[in-house]
Amino acid sequence: MANKTFSFFYKIFDKSVGSLSIRHTLPLIIVTPLLASVAVIGWFNFQLGKQEIEKLMLQVSEKSTQMIELNLRNYLGKPQVLLPAYLAAIQSGNVDINNLPEVKRYFWQQIQNKTSLNSIYIGTEKGNYVSYEKTENEFMEKFRDESTNSNRNFYEVDSKGNRTRLIKSMEYDPRVRLWYKFAKSVGKPTWTPVYQFGSINTVGMDFSIPIYNQESGNFAGVISTDISLVQISKFLRNLEISQNGKALIMERTGDVIAISTLEQPFKVVNNQTKRLNVRESQDPTIQGTGQYLIEKFKSLDQIEDKQQFTFRLKGNLQLVQVTPLQNQEGIDWLMVVVIPHSDFLKHIYTYTTLTVIIGVSVAGIAVILALLLVRWIIKPIEQLQQAAETIESQNFDQSILEEVSRRRDEFGQLGKVMSAMANVIYSREQNWKQMIDQLQNQDLQKQKTKSGNNSQKQVKNLEVLLRESQQLRTKIGEKDKNSRN
């Protein structure tokens, strides 16, 4: 069975290359499988690499999302832990919210702690307001009561909490502010919707807790702290996703909470701060991803659990992971991570190109070696062929086979055998030539001898004819004489 199979393939091979010269066939036989192997290996490496890259991209997107969620929960969790602790001290009777000097002392003690919140403020139903803020090593007090004439005074304070100078005074009523009204309406600890801070270049949100009188149960005020959305964006910018990977946190309305690009999550139009919607982003990837999400899910409210999918943005494949972030305090956001496939595929292209370069280099070396091998094989064959032609033309030259005969391989053995055979053939031809010459000489002698015998016979025949002719003439002459007489 094996022999039949081999014979079958040999016939196909012989029909394919049997008419070609060894000079061309041998390099082709050596290089073709090598190039085919390089191409197949490169293709399989590329495909396997793509699969591994897709797994890696999913891992990166998942890890990035987990880091974003962890940071957000820590960032949001700090107010959710510390503010209730401050409120517990107030409700335990240690601090009376209507005794503003007492509130100030308590807040000042808390704000100096390195692990404290950056801002603490309280507003009461009477319109009183106390706030402390810290930025690095500087502290600011904000205060409003009956003595400030409905204004909120800004004071610079020293390391002991003493006021050093009045910075400014502005009309202010805490009871009409979002952080106060929203907590009062919800009736429990809550995060407010995003809104514009006092500076038009800052938007953020507050974590507020309503305060109720322990005896009467009546609403008494709100204790609150705020966070800036810019801080979340700074974290996203420092997040390592991929070279062109993007991260986005947005509300289900499409309004941006934070973004990993240099773009701010808000824009200022005519001195008015407006929330940035994902479809209005100047970044093509963020804008395209937001548009695709809205088209895919019709409404972002439909996203209830983690989603992973790919889509093409201007011909480039993008991996997107969308993960909801929710808590009991009113947070309901979407964390979005976008990773272009090209960020990882370029490594595959690099490795594939390197494989091709190595393969082509090896193929080039193989071609050179094949040509040398062809030369090594063809040269003795040509010398053997030349020797055979001289033998055929009876001009055999022993020196033709000297180089081949010196080789130690099969060609050398063949050259020696052919040289001996040529000598035998040459000797035989010389003997045959001598024998032919002798035969030819003998034949000539025979022909000469035979030619002499024939001449004698001809002479004798001529003599007989002459005699008969003379006899005939004599008879004719005698008859003439008789007739005349």
Coordinates of C-alpha atoms in Angstrom, one line a residue:
M1 CA 0.0 0.0 0.0
A2 CA 2.8 2.4 0.9
N3 CA 4.7 1.6 -2.3
K4 CA 1.6 2.2 -4.4
T5 CA 1.0 5.5 -2.6
F6 CA 4.6 6.5 -3.2
S7 CA 4.4 5.5 -6.8
F8 CA 1.2 7.5 -7.3
F9 CA 2.8 10.7 -5.8
Y10 CA 6.0 10.1 -7.7
K11 CA 4.1 9.9 -11.0
I12 CA 2.4 13.2 -10.2
F13 CA 5.7 14.8 -9.2
D14 CA 7.4 13.4 -12.3
K15 CA 4.7 14.8 -14.6
S16 CA 4.9 18.2 -12.8
V17 CA 8.7 18.7 -12.8
G18 CA 10.0 15.9 -14.9
S19 CA 10.5 18.2 -17.9
L20 CA 12.4 20.8 -15.9
S21 CA 16.1 21.1 -15.4
I22 CA 17.6 20.1 -12.1
R23 CA 19.2 23.5 -12.1
H24 CA 15.7 25.0 -11.6
T25 CA 13.9 22.1 -10.0
L26 CA 16.2 21.6 -7.0
P27 CA 16.1 25.2 -5.7
L28 CA 12.3 25.2 -6.2
I29 CA 11.9 22.0 -4.2
I30 CA 14.0 23.4 -1.4
V31 CA 12.6 26.9 -1.2
T32 CA 8.9 26.3 -1.9
P33 CA 8.2 24.1 1.2
L34 CA 10.2 26.6 3.3
L35 CA 8.3 29.6 2.1
A36 CA 5.0 27.7 2.5
S37 CA 6.0 26.8 6.0
V38 CA 6.8 30.4 6.9
A39 CA 3.5 31.6 5.4
V40 CA 1.5 28.9 7.3
I41 CA 3.3 29.5 10.6
G42 CA 2.9 33.2 10.2
W43 CA -0.8 32.9 9.5
F44 CA -1.4 30.6 12.4
N45 CA 0.7 32.8 14.7
F46 CA -1.4 35.8 13.6
Q47 CA -4.7 34.0 14.2
L48 CA -3.6 32.7 17.6
G49 CA -2.2 36.0 18.4
K50 CA -5.5 37.7 17.6
Q51 CA -7.3 35.3 19.9
E52 CA -4.8 35.9 22.7
I53 CA -5.1 39.7 22.1
E54 CA -8.8 39.5 22.3
K55 CA -8.6 37.7 25.7
L56 CA -6.0 40.3 26.8
M57 CA -8.2 43.2 25.8
L58 CA -11.1 41.7 27.7
Q59 CA -8.9 41.4 30.8
V60 CA -7.6 44.9 30.4
S61 CA -11.1 46.4 30.0
E62 CA -12.3 44.3 33.0
K63 CA -9.3 45.4 35.1
S64 CA -9.7 49.0 34.1
T65 CA -13.4 48.9 35.0
Q66 CA -12.6 47.4 38.4
M67 CA -10.0 50.1 39.1
I68 CA -12.5 52.8 38.2
E69 CA -15.2 51.3 40.3
L70 CA -12.8 50.8 43.2
N71 CA -11.6 54.4 43.0
L72 CA -15.2 55.7 42.7
R73 CA -16.4 53.7 45.7
N74 CA -13.4 55.0 47.7
Y75 CA -13.9 58.5 46.5
L76 CA -17.7 58.4 47.1
G77 CA -17.4 56.2 50.2
K78 CA -15.3 58.6 52.2
P79 CA -18.1 61.2 52.6
Q80 CA -20.6 58.3 53.0
V81 CA -18.6 57.1 56.0
L82 CA -17.4 60.3 57.7
L83 CA -20.4 62.5 57.3
P84 CA -22.7 60.1 59.2
A85 CA -20.1 60.0 61.9
Y86 CA -20.1 63.8 62.2
L87 CA -23.9 63.7 62.3
A88 CA -23.9 61.0 65.0
A89 CA -21.8 63.4 67.2
I90 CA -24.4 66.2 66.6
Q91 CA -27.4 64.0 67.3
S92 CA -25.8 62.5 70.4
G93 CA -26.1 65.9 72.0
N94 CA -22.5 66.8 72.0
V95 CA -23.1 69.5 69.4
D96 CA -26.1 71.8 69.2
I97 CA -26.7 72.9 65.6
N98 CA -28.2 76.1 66.8
N99 CA -25.1 77.0 68.8
L100 CA -22.9 78.2 65.9
P101 CA -19.7 78.7 68.0
E102 CA -20.0 75.1 69.2
V103 CA -20.6 73.9 65.6
K104 CA -17.5 75.9 64.5
R105 CA -15.3 74.3 67.1
Y106 CA -16.4 70.8 66.2
F107 CA -15.9 71.4 62.5
W108 CA -12.5 72.9 63.1
Q109 CA -11.4 69.9 65.0
Q110 CA -12.6 67.6 62.3
I111 CA -11.2 69.5 59.3
Q112 CA -7.6 69.5 60.7
N113 CA -7.6 65.7 60.6
K114 CA -5.5 64.5 57.6
T115 CA -8.1 61.8 56.8
S116 CA -11.0 64.2 57.0
L117 CA -13.2 65.6 54.2
N118 CA -12.0 68.6 52.3
S119 CA -15.2 70.5 53.2
I120 CA -17.9 70.3 55.9
Y121 CA -20.9 72.6 56.1
I122 CA -24.2 72.8 57.8
G123 CA -27.4 74.8 57.1
T124 CA -30.4 75.2 59.4
E125 CA -34.0 76.0 59.0
K126 CA -33.2 79.4 60.5
G127 CA -30.9 80.2 57.6
N128 CA -27.7 79.8 59.7
Y129 CA -24.7 78.4 57.9
V130 CA -21.2 77.3 58.9
S131 CA -18.6 75.8 56.6
Y132 CA -14.9 74.9 56.7
E133 CA -12.8 74.1 53.7
K134 CA -9.2 73.1 53.3
T135 CA -6.9 73.3 50.3
E136 CA -3.4 71.8 51.0
N137 CA -2.4 73.7 54.2
E138 CA -4.8 76.6 53.9
F139 CA -8.2 76.8 55.6
M140 CA -11.2 78.9 54.9
E141 CA -14.3 79.6 57.0
K142 CA -17.7 80.5 55.6
F143 CA -20.3 81.9 57.9
R144 CA -23.9 83.2 57.9
D145 CA -26.2 84.2 60.7
E146 CA -28.3 87.2 61.7
S147 CA -25.2 89.2 62.2
T148 CA -24.1 88.9 58.6
N149 CA -27.3 90.5 57.2
S150 CA -28.2 87.4 55.1
N151 CA -24.7 87.4 53.5
R152 CA -22.2 84.6 53.6
N153 CA -18.8 85.9 54.8
F154 CA -15.5 84.3 53.6
Y155 CA -12.7 84.3 56.2
E156 CA -9.1 83.3 56.1
V157 CA -8.2 81.5 59.3
D158 CA -4.8 80.6 60.9
S159 CA -3.6 77.3 62.2
K160 CA -5.7 77.7 65.3
G161 CA -8.9 78.5 63.5
N162 CA -8.8 82.2 64.3
R163 CA -10.1 84.5 61.6
T164 CA -7.3 86.6 60.2
R165 CA -9.1 88.6 57.5
L166 CA -12.4 88.9 55.7
I167 CA -12.0 87.8 52.1
K168 CA -15.4 88.7 50.7
S169 CA -19.1 88.8 51.5
M170 CA -21.9 87.6 49.2
E171 CA -25.6 87.2 49.5
Y172 CA -26.4 83.6 50.3
D173 CA -29.3 81.5 51.7
P174 CA -28.5 77.8 52.3
R175 CA -32.1 76.9 52.3
V176 CA -32.5 77.5 48.6
R177 CA -29.4 75.7 47.6
L178 CA -29.7 72.3 45.8
W179 CA -27.7 70.4 48.4
Y180 CA -30.1 71.6 51.1
K181 CA -33.4 71.3 49.3
F182 CA -32.6 67.9 47.7
A183 CA -31.7 66.3 51.0
K184 CA -34.8 67.8 52.6
S185 CA -37.1 66.4 49.9
V186 CA -35.5 62.9 49.9
G187 CA -35.4 62.6 53.6
K188 CA -32.4 60.4 53.8
P189 CA -28.6 60.5 53.1
T190 CA -28.3 61.1 49.4
W191 CA -26.1 62.4 46.6
T192 CA -27.4 65.5 44.8
P193 CA -27.6 65.8 41.1
V194 CA -24.5 67.4 39.5
Y195 CA -24.6 71.2 39.6
Q196 CA -22.4 74.3 39.1
F197 CA -20.3 75.3 42.1
G198 CA -19.7 78.8 43.1
S199 CA -17.0 79.0 40.4
I200 CA -18.3 78.8 36.9
N201 CA -15.4 76.6 36.0
T202 CA -16.3 73.8 38.4
V203 CA -19.2 71.4 38.6
G204 CA -19.7 68.7 41.2
M205 CA -22.2 67.2 43.6
D206 CA -22.9 67.0 47.3
F207 CA -23.4 64.3 49.7
S208 CA -26.1 65.6 52.1
I209 CA -27.8 64.2 55.2
P210 CA -31.0 65.7 56.6
I211 CA -31.0 66.5 60.3
Y212 CA -34.0 65.9 62.4
N213 CA -34.7 67.0 66.0
Q214 CA -34.3 64.0 68.2
E215 CA -37.2 64.9 70.5
S216 CA -39.8 66.3 68.1
G217 CA -38.7 64.6 64.9
N218 CA -39.0 67.8 63.0
F219 CA -36.6 68.7 60.2
A220 CA -33.9 71.0 61.5
G221 CA -31.3 71.3 58.8
V222 CA -28.7 69.6 56.5
I223 CA -25.1 68.6 57.0
S224 CA -23.2 68.2 53.7
T225 CA -19.9 67.9 51.9
D226 CA -19.1 68.2 48.2
I227 CA -16.8 66.6 45.7
S228 CA -15.6 67.9 42.4
L229 CA -16.0 66.0 39.2
V230 CA -12.7 67.3 38.0
Q231 CA -11.0 65.1 40.6
I232 CA -12.6 62.0 39.0
S233 CA -11.4 63.0 35.6
K234 CA -7.9 63.4 36.9
F235 CA -7.9 59.8 38.1
L236 CA -9.2 58.6 34.7
R237 CA -6.4 60.5 32.9
N238 CA -3.8 58.7 35.0
L239 CA -5.5 55.3 34.4
E240 CA -3.4 53.1 32.2
I241 CA -5.7 51.4 29.7
S242 CA -3.9 51.2 26.4
Q243 CA -2.1 53.7 24.1
N244 CA -5.4 55.1 22.7
G245 CA -7.8 53.6 25.3
K246 CA -10.5 55.9 26.7
A247 CA -12.5 55.8 29.9
L248 CA -15.8 57.6 30.6
I249 CA -18.3 57.9 33.4
M250 CA -21.7 59.2 32.5
E251 CA -25.2 59.4 33.7
R252 CA -28.0 57.6 32.0
T253 CA -29.0 60.8 30.3
G254 CA -25.7 60.8 28.5
D255 CA -24.3 63.7 30.5
V256 CA -20.6 63.2 31.3
I257 CA -19.5 62.8 34.9
A258 CA -15.8 62.3 34.2
I259 CA -13.7 61.7 31.1
S260 CA -10.1 60.5 30.6
T261 CA -9.3 63.0 27.9
L262 CA -8.3 66.6 28.5
E263 CA -11.8 67.7 27.7
Q264 CA -13.8 68.9 30.7
P265 CA -17.1 67.3 31.7
F266 CA -18.7 70.7 31.2
K267 CA -18.5 73.6 28.9
V268 CA -19.0 77.3 29.5
V269 CA -21.3 79.2 27.2
N270 CA -21.9 82.9 27.8
N271 CA -20.6 82.6 31.3
Q272 CA -23.0 79.8 31.9
T273 CA -21.9 76.3 32.8
K274 CA -23.5 73.6 30.7
R275 CA -23.1 69.8 31.2
L276 CA -21.2 68.0 28.5
N277 CA -23.3 65.3 26.8
V278 CA -21.4 62.3 25.4
R279 CA -22.7 63.0 21.9
E280 CA -21.2 66.6 22.1
S281 CA -17.7 65.4 23.0
Q282 CA -14.9 66.7 20.8
D283 CA -13.1 63.4 21.1
P284 CA -14.2 61.2 18.1
T285 CA -13.9 57.9 20.1
I286 CA -16.0 59.2 23.0
Q287 CA -18.6 60.8 20.8
G288 CA -18.8 57.7 18.5
T289 CA -19.1 55.3 21.4
G290 CA -21.8 57.4 23.1
Q291 CA -23.7 57.6 19.8
Y292 CA -23.4 53.8 19.3
L293 CA -24.6 53.1 22.8
I294 CA -27.7 55.2 22.4
E295 CA -28.5 53.6 19.1
K296 CA -27.8 50.1 20.3
F297 CA -29.8 50.3 23.5
K298 CA -32.3 53.0 22.5
S299 CA -32.3 54.2 26.1
L300 CA -29.3 54.0 28.5
D301 CA -31.8 53.0 31.2
Q302 CA -31.9 49.6 29.5
I303 CA -28.4 48.8 30.6
E304 CA -28.9 46.8 33.8
D305 CA -25.7 44.7 33.9
K306 CA -22.3 44.6 32.4
Q307 CA -22.1 44.7 28.6
Q308 CA -19.1 43.9 26.4
F309 CA -19.3 44.3 22.6
T310 CA -17.3 45.5 19.6
F311 CA -18.2 48.0 17.0
R312 CA -16.4 49.8 14.1
L313 CA -15.6 53.4 14.3
K314 CA -14.5 54.8 11.0
G315 CA -13.4 51.4 10.0
N316 CA -11.4 50.7 13.2
L317 CA -12.7 48.0 15.5
Q318 CA -13.3 49.1 19.1
L319 CA -13.9 46.9 22.2
V320 CA -16.4 48.5 24.6
Q321 CA -17.3 47.5 28.2
V322 CA -20.2 49.2 29.9
T323 CA -20.7 48.6 33.6
P324 CA -23.4 50.2 35.8
L325 CA -22.4 51.7 39.1
Q326 CA -25.2 52.1 41.6
N327 CA -25.7 52.5 45.4
Q328 CA -28.4 53.3 47.9
E329 CA -27.4 56.9 48.1
G330 CA -28.7 57.7 44.6
I331 CA -25.6 57.0 42.4
D332 CA -26.7 55.5 39.1
W333 CA -23.8 55.9 36.6
L334 CA -22.3 54.0 33.7
M335 CA -18.6 53.3 33.6
V336 CA -17.4 52.9 30.0
V337 CA -14.0 51.7 28.8
V338 CA -13.1 51.8 25.1
I339 CA -10.1 50.0 23.7
P340 CA -9.1 50.2 20.0
H341 CA -8.1 46.8 18.6
S342 CA -5.2 48.5 16.8
D343 CA -3.5 49.3 20.1
F344 CA -2.9 45.6 20.6
L345 CA -2.9 44.3 17.0
K346 CA 0.1 46.4 16.1
H347 CA 2.1 44.1 18.4
I348 CA 0.9 41.2 16.3
Y349 CA 1.7 43.0 13.1
T350 CA 5.2 43.6 14.5
Y351 CA 5.7 40.0 15.4
T352 CA 4.2 38.8 12.1
T353 CA 6.5 41.2 10.2
L354 CA 9.4 40.0 12.1
T355 CA 8.4 36.4 11.4
V356 CA 8.1 37.2 7.7
I357 CA 11.5 39.0 7.7
I358 CA 13.1 36.0 9.4
G359 CA 11.4 33.6 7.0
V360 CA 12.4 35.5 3.9
S361 CA 16.0 35.8 5.3
V362 CA 16.0 32.0 5.9
A363 CA 14.5 31.5 2.5
G364 CA 17.2 33.7 0.9
I365 CA 19.9 31.7 2.7
A366 CA 18.2 28.5 1.5
V367 CA 18.2 29.8 -2.1
I368 CA 21.9 30.6 -1.9
L369 CA 22.6 27.1 -0.4
A370 CA 20.3 25.6 -3.0
L371 CA 22.2 27.3 -5.8
L372 CA 25.5 26.1 -4.3
L373 CA 24.0 22.6 -4.0
V374 CA 22.8 22.7 -7.6
R375 CA 26.3 23.8 -8.7
W376 CA 27.8 21.1 -6.6
I377 CA 25.5 18.5 -8.2
I378 CA 25.3 19.9 -11.8
K379 CA 29.0 20.4 -12.3
P380 CA 30.0 16.7 -12.1
I381 CA 27.0 15.8 -14.1
E382 CA 28.1 18.3 -16.8
Q383 CA 31.6 16.8 -16.7
L384 CA 30.2 13.3 -17.0
Q385 CA 27.9 14.4 -19.9
Q386 CA 30.9 16.0 -21.6
A387 CA 32.9 12.8 -21.2
A388 CA 30.0 10.7 -22.6
E389 CA 29.9 13.0 -25.6
T390 CA 33.6 12.7 -26.2
I391 CA 33.3 8.9 -26.0
E392 CA 30.5 9.0 -28.5
S393 CA 32.5 11.2 -30.8
Q394 CA 35.6 8.9 -30.3
N395 CA 37.6 11.8 -28.9
F396 CA 37.7 10.8 -25.3
D397 CA 40.0 12.8 -23.1
Q398 CA 40.9 11.3 -19.8
S399 CA 41.5 14.7 -18.2
I400 CA 37.8 15.5 -18.3
L401 CA 37.0 13.1 -15.5
E402 CA 40.0 13.8 -13.4
E403 CA 38.2 16.4 -11.2
V404 CA 35.1 14.2 -10.8
S405 CA 37.1 11.2 -10.0
R406 CA 38.9 13.0 -7.1
R407 CA 35.5 13.5 -5.3
R408 CA 34.8 11.2 -2.4
D409 CA 31.0 10.9 -3.0
E410 CA 28.9 8.9 -5.4
F411 CA 29.8 11.2 -8.2
G412 CA 33.5 10.4 -7.6
Q413 CA 32.8 6.7 -7.7
L414 CA 30.7 7.2 -10.9
G415 CA 33.5 9.2 -12.5
K416 CA 36.1 6.4 -11.7
V417 CA 33.7 3.8 -13.1
M418 CA 33.0 5.9 -16.2
S419 CA 36.7 6.6 -16.7
A420 CA 37.5 2.8 -16.5
M421 CA 34.5 2.1 -18.8
A422 CA 35.7 4.7 -21.3
N423 CA 39.2 3.1 -21.3
V424 CA 37.7 -0.3 -22.0
I425 CA 35.4 1.1 -24.7
Y426 CA 38.4 3.0 -26.2
S427 CA 40.5 -0.2 -26.2
R428 CA 37.7 -2.2 -27.8
E429 CA 37.2 0.5 -30.4
Q430 CA 40.9 0.5 -31.3
N431 CA 40.9 -3.3 -31.5
W432 CA 37.7 -3.2 -33.6
K433 CA 39.2 -0.6 -35.8
Q434 CA 42.4 -2.7 -36.4
M435 CA 40.3 -5.7 -37.1
I436 CA 38.1 -3.8 -39.6
D437 CA 41.3 -2.4 -41.3
Q438 CA 42.6 -6.0 -41.6
L439 CA 39.3 -7.2 -43.0
Q440 CA 39.2 -4.4 -45.4
N441 CA 42.7 -5.2 -46.6
Q442 CA 41.8 -8.8 -47.0
D443 CA 38.7 -7.9 -48.9
L444 CA 40.7 -5.7 -51.3
Q445 CA 43.1 -8.5 -52.0
K446 CA 40.3 -10.8 -52.7
Q447 CA 38.7 -8.3 -55.0
K448 CA 42.0 -7.9 -56.9
T449 CA 42.5 -11.6 -57.2
K450 CA 38.9 -12.1 -58.4
S451 CA 39.3 -9.3 -60.9
G452 CA 42.5 -10.9 -62.5
N453 CA 40.7 -14.3 -63.0
N454 CA 37.8 -12.5 -64.7
S455 CA 40.2 -10.8 -67.1
Q456 CA 41.8 -14.1 -68.2
K457 CA 38.4 -15.6 -68.9
Q458 CA 37.4 -12.5 -70.9
V459 CA 40.6 -12.8 -72.9
K460 CA 40.0 -16.5 -73.6
N461 CA 36.5 -15.7 -74.6
L462 CA 37.6 -13.0 -76.9
E463 CA 40.2 -15.4 -78.4
V464 CA 37.4 -18.0 -79.0
L465 CA 35.2 -15.3 -80.5
L466 CA 38.0 -14.2 -82.8
R467 CA 38.7 -17.7 -83.9
E468 CA 35.1 -18.4 -84.6
S469 CA 34.9 -15.1 -86.5
Q470 CA 37.9 -16.0 -88.6
Q471 CA 36.4 -19.4 -89.3
L472 CA 33.1 -17.8 -90.3
R473 CA 34.9 -15.3 -92.6
T474 CA 36.9 -18.2 -94.2
K475 CA 33.7 -20.1 -94.9
I476 CA 32.0 -17.0 -96.4
G477 CA 35.0 -16.4 -98.6
E478 CA 35.0 -19.9 -100.0
K479 CA 31.3 -19.7 -100.8
D480 CA 31.9 -16.4 -102.7
K481 CA 34.6 -18.0 -104.8
N482 CA 32.4 -21.0 -105.6
S483 CA 29.6 -18.7 -106.7
R484 CA 31.8 -16.7 -108.9
N485 CA 33.1 -19.7 -110.6

